Short mmCIF file of C-alpha atoms in Angstrom, two decimals:
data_model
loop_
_atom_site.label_atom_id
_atom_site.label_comp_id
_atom_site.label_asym_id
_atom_site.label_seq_id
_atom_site.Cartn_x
_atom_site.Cartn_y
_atom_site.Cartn_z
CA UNK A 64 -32.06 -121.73 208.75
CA UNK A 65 -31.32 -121.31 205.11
CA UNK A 66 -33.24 -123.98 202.57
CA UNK A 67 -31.11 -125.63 200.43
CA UNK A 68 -32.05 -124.83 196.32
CA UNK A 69 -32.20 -128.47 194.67
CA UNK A 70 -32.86 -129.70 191.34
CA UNK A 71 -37.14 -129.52 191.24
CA UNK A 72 -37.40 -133.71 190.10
CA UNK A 73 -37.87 -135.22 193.86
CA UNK A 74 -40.31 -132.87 195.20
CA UNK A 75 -40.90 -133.25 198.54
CA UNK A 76 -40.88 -136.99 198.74
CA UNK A 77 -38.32 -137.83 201.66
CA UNK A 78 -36.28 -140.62 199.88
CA UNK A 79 -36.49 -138.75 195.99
CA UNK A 80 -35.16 -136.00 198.16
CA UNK A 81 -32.35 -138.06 199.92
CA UNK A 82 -31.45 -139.98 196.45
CA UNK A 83 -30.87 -136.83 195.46
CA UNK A 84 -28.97 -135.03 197.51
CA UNK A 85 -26.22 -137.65 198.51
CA UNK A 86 -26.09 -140.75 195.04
CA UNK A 87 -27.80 -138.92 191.83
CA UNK A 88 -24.61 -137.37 189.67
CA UNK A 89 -22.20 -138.61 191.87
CA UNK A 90 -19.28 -140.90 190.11
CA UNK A 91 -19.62 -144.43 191.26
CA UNK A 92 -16.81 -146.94 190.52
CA UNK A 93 -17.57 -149.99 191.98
CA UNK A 94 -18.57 -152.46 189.40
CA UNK A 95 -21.23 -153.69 191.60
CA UNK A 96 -23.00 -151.23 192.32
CA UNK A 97 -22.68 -149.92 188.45
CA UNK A 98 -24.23 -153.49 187.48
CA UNK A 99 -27.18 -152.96 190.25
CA UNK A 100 -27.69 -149.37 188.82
CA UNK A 101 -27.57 -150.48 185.53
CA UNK A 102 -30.48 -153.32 186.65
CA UNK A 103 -32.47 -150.33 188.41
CA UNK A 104 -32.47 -148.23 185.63
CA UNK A 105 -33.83 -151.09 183.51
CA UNK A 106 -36.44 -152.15 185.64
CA UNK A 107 -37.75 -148.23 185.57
CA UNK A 108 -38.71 -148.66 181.78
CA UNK A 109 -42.03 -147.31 181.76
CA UNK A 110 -42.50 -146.15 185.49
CA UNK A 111 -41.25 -143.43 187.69
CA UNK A 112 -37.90 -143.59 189.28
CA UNK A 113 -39.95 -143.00 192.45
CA UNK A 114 -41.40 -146.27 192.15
CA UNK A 115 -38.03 -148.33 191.65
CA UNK A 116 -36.64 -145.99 194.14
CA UNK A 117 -38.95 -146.98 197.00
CA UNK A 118 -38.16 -150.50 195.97
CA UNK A 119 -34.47 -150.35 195.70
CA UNK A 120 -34.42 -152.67 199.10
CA UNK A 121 -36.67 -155.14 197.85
CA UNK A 122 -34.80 -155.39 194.55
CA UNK A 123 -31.09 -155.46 196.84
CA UNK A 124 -32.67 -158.43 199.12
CA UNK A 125 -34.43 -160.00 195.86
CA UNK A 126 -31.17 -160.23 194.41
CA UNK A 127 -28.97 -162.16 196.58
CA UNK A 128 -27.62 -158.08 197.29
CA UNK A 129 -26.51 -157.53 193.60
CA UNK A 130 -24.59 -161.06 193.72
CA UNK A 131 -23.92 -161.17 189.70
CA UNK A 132 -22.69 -164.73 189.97
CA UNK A 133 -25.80 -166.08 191.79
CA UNK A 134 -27.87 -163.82 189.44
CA UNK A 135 -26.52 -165.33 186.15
CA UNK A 136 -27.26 -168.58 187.14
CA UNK A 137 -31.24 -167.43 188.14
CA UNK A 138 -32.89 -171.00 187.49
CA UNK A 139 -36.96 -171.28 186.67
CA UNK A 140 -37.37 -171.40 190.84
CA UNK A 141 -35.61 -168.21 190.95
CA UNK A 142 -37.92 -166.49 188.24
CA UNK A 143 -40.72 -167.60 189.92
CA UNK A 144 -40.04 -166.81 192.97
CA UNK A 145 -39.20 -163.13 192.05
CA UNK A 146 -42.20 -162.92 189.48
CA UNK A 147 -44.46 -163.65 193.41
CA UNK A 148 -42.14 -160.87 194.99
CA UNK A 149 -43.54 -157.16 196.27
CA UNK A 150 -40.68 -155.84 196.35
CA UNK A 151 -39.68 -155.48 193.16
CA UNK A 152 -41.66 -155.00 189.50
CA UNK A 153 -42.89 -158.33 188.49
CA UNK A 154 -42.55 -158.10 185.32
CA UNK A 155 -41.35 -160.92 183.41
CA UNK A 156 -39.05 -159.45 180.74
CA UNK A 157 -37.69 -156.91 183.59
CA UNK A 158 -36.66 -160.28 185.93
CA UNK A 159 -35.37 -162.27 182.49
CA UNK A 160 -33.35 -159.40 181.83
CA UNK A 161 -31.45 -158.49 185.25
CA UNK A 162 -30.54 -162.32 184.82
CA UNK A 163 -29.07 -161.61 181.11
CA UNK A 164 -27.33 -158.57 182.45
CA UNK A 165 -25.46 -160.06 185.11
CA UNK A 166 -24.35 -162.84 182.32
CA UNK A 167 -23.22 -160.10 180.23
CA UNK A 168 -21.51 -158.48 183.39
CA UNK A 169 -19.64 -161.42 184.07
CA UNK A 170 -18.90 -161.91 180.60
CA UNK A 171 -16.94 -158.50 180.80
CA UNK A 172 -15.13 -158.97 183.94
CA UNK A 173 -14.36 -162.79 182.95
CA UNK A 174 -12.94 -162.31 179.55
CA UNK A 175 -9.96 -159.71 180.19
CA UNK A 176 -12.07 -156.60 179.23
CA UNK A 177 -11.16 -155.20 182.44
CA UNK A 178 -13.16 -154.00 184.82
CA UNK A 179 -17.21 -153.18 184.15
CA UNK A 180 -15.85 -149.41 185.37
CA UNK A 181 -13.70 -149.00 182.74
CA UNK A 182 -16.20 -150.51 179.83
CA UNK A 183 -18.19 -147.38 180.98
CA UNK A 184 -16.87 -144.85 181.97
CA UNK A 185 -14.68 -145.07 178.89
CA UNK A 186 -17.24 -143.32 176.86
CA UNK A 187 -16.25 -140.09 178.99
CA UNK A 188 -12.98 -140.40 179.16
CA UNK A 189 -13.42 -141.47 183.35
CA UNK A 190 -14.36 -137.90 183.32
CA UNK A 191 -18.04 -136.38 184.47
CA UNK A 192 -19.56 -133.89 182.05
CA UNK A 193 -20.73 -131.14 183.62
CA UNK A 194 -23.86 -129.53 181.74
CA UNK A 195 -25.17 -126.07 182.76
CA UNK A 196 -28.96 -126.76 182.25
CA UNK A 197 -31.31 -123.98 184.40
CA UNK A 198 -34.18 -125.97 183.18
CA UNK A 199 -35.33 -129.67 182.97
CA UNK A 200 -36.99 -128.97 180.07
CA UNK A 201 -33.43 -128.52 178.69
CA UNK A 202 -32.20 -132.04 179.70
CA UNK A 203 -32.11 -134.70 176.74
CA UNK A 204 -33.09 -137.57 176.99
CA UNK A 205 -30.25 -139.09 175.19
CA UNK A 206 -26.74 -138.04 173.41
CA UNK A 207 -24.44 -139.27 171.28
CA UNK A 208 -22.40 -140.51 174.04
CA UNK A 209 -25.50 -142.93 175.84
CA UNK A 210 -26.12 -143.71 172.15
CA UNK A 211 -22.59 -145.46 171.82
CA UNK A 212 -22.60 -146.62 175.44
CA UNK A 213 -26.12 -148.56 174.74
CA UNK A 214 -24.61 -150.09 171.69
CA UNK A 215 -21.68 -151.24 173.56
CA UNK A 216 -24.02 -152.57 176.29
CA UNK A 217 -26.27 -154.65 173.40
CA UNK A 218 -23.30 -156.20 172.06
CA UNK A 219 -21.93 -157.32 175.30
CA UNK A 220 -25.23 -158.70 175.34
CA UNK A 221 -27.05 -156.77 178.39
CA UNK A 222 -31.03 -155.88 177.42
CA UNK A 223 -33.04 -153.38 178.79
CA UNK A 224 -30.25 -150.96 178.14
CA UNK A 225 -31.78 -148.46 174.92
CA UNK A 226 -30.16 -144.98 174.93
CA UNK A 227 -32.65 -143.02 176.91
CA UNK A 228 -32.51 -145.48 179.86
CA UNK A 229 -28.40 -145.20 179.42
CA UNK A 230 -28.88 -141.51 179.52
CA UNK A 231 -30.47 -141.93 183.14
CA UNK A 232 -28.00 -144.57 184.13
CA UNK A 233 -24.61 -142.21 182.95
CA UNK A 234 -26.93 -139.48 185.30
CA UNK A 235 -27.40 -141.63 188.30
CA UNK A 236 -23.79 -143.05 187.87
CA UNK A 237 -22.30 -139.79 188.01
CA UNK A 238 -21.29 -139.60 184.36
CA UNK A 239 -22.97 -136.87 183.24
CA UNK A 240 -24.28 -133.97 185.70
CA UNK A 241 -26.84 -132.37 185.44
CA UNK A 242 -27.83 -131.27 188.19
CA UNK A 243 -29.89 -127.85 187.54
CA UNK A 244 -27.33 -124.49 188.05
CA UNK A 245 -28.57 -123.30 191.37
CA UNK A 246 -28.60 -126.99 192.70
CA UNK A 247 -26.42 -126.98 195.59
CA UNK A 248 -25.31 -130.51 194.19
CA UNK A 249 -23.79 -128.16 191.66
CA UNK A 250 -22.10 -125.66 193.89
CA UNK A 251 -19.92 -128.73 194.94
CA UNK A 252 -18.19 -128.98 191.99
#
């Protein structure tokens, strides 16, 4: 049986490995799951994506599963009882700011901006760059593009959202791929 060449990032654990074979780079759409990404990729700030990846669950049941209208109203019980939670990071800031960004989330799908989707995925014309890296070492950690898109994101009043974790959020969304040349994520496209 032939082994399949992947990017070198999830080394052999079983879920980095699954993550990446079948949700890293692909386009996602649904404004839901763009809004639970965008949460995820917040709460990595300082860790691993392993660690946030092995508690993906525990964030989904922490968070009434991604719910942004029963997040934005998150009262002092709420905090609480997510700042006593294992599953997720209890980190106080983190917690405060998944509440701010489903706010801000609703804010853009209340007030005719359209759909979270469109605010962005406009910043690549709803079209995933392709890169050509054969190294990580070439991967940036940010562009010009998650520069803009974090910008949008603080003025729409999200947090946690600086243009290095926006890079990895555009890569996990499917925005940008960069899956290593070789990557037999890559031969798919």
């Amino acid at each position: 049986m032939k082994q399949l060449i992947r990017c070198p990032w999830p080394g052999d654990d079983a879920l980095m490995v699954q993550y990446h074979d079948t949700i890293w780079g692909t386009p996602e759409h649904d404004d839901r799951k763009l809004l639970a990404k965008l949460i995820l990729d917040g709460a990595q700030a300082g860790l691993s994506w392993k660690t946030i990846l092995h508690r993906s669950d525990g964030y989904r049941k922490a968070f009434d599963n991604w719910n942004a209208e029963k997040i934005a109203r998150y009262g002092k019980k709420d905090v609480a009882r997510l700042l006593n939670d294992p599953g997720i990071i209890r980190n106080r800031a983190k917690v405060a700011s998944a509440i701010k960004n489903a706010q801000a989330w609703l804010g853009i799908m209340e007030c005719g901006k359209g759909s979270f989707n469109d605010f962005t995925w406009k910043h690549v014309d709803h079209k995933t760059i392709v890169n050509h890296w054969k190294d990580l070492k070439q991967l940036p950690a940010s562009t010009p593009i998650s520069n803009a898109l974090s910008k949008d994101l603080q003025k729409a009043g999200f947090s946690f959202v600086g243009t290095t974790i926006v890079y990895a959020y555009m890569q996990a969304i499917g925005m940008v791929d960069d899956h290593m040349v070789g990557c037999f994520r890559k031969a798919k496209r």
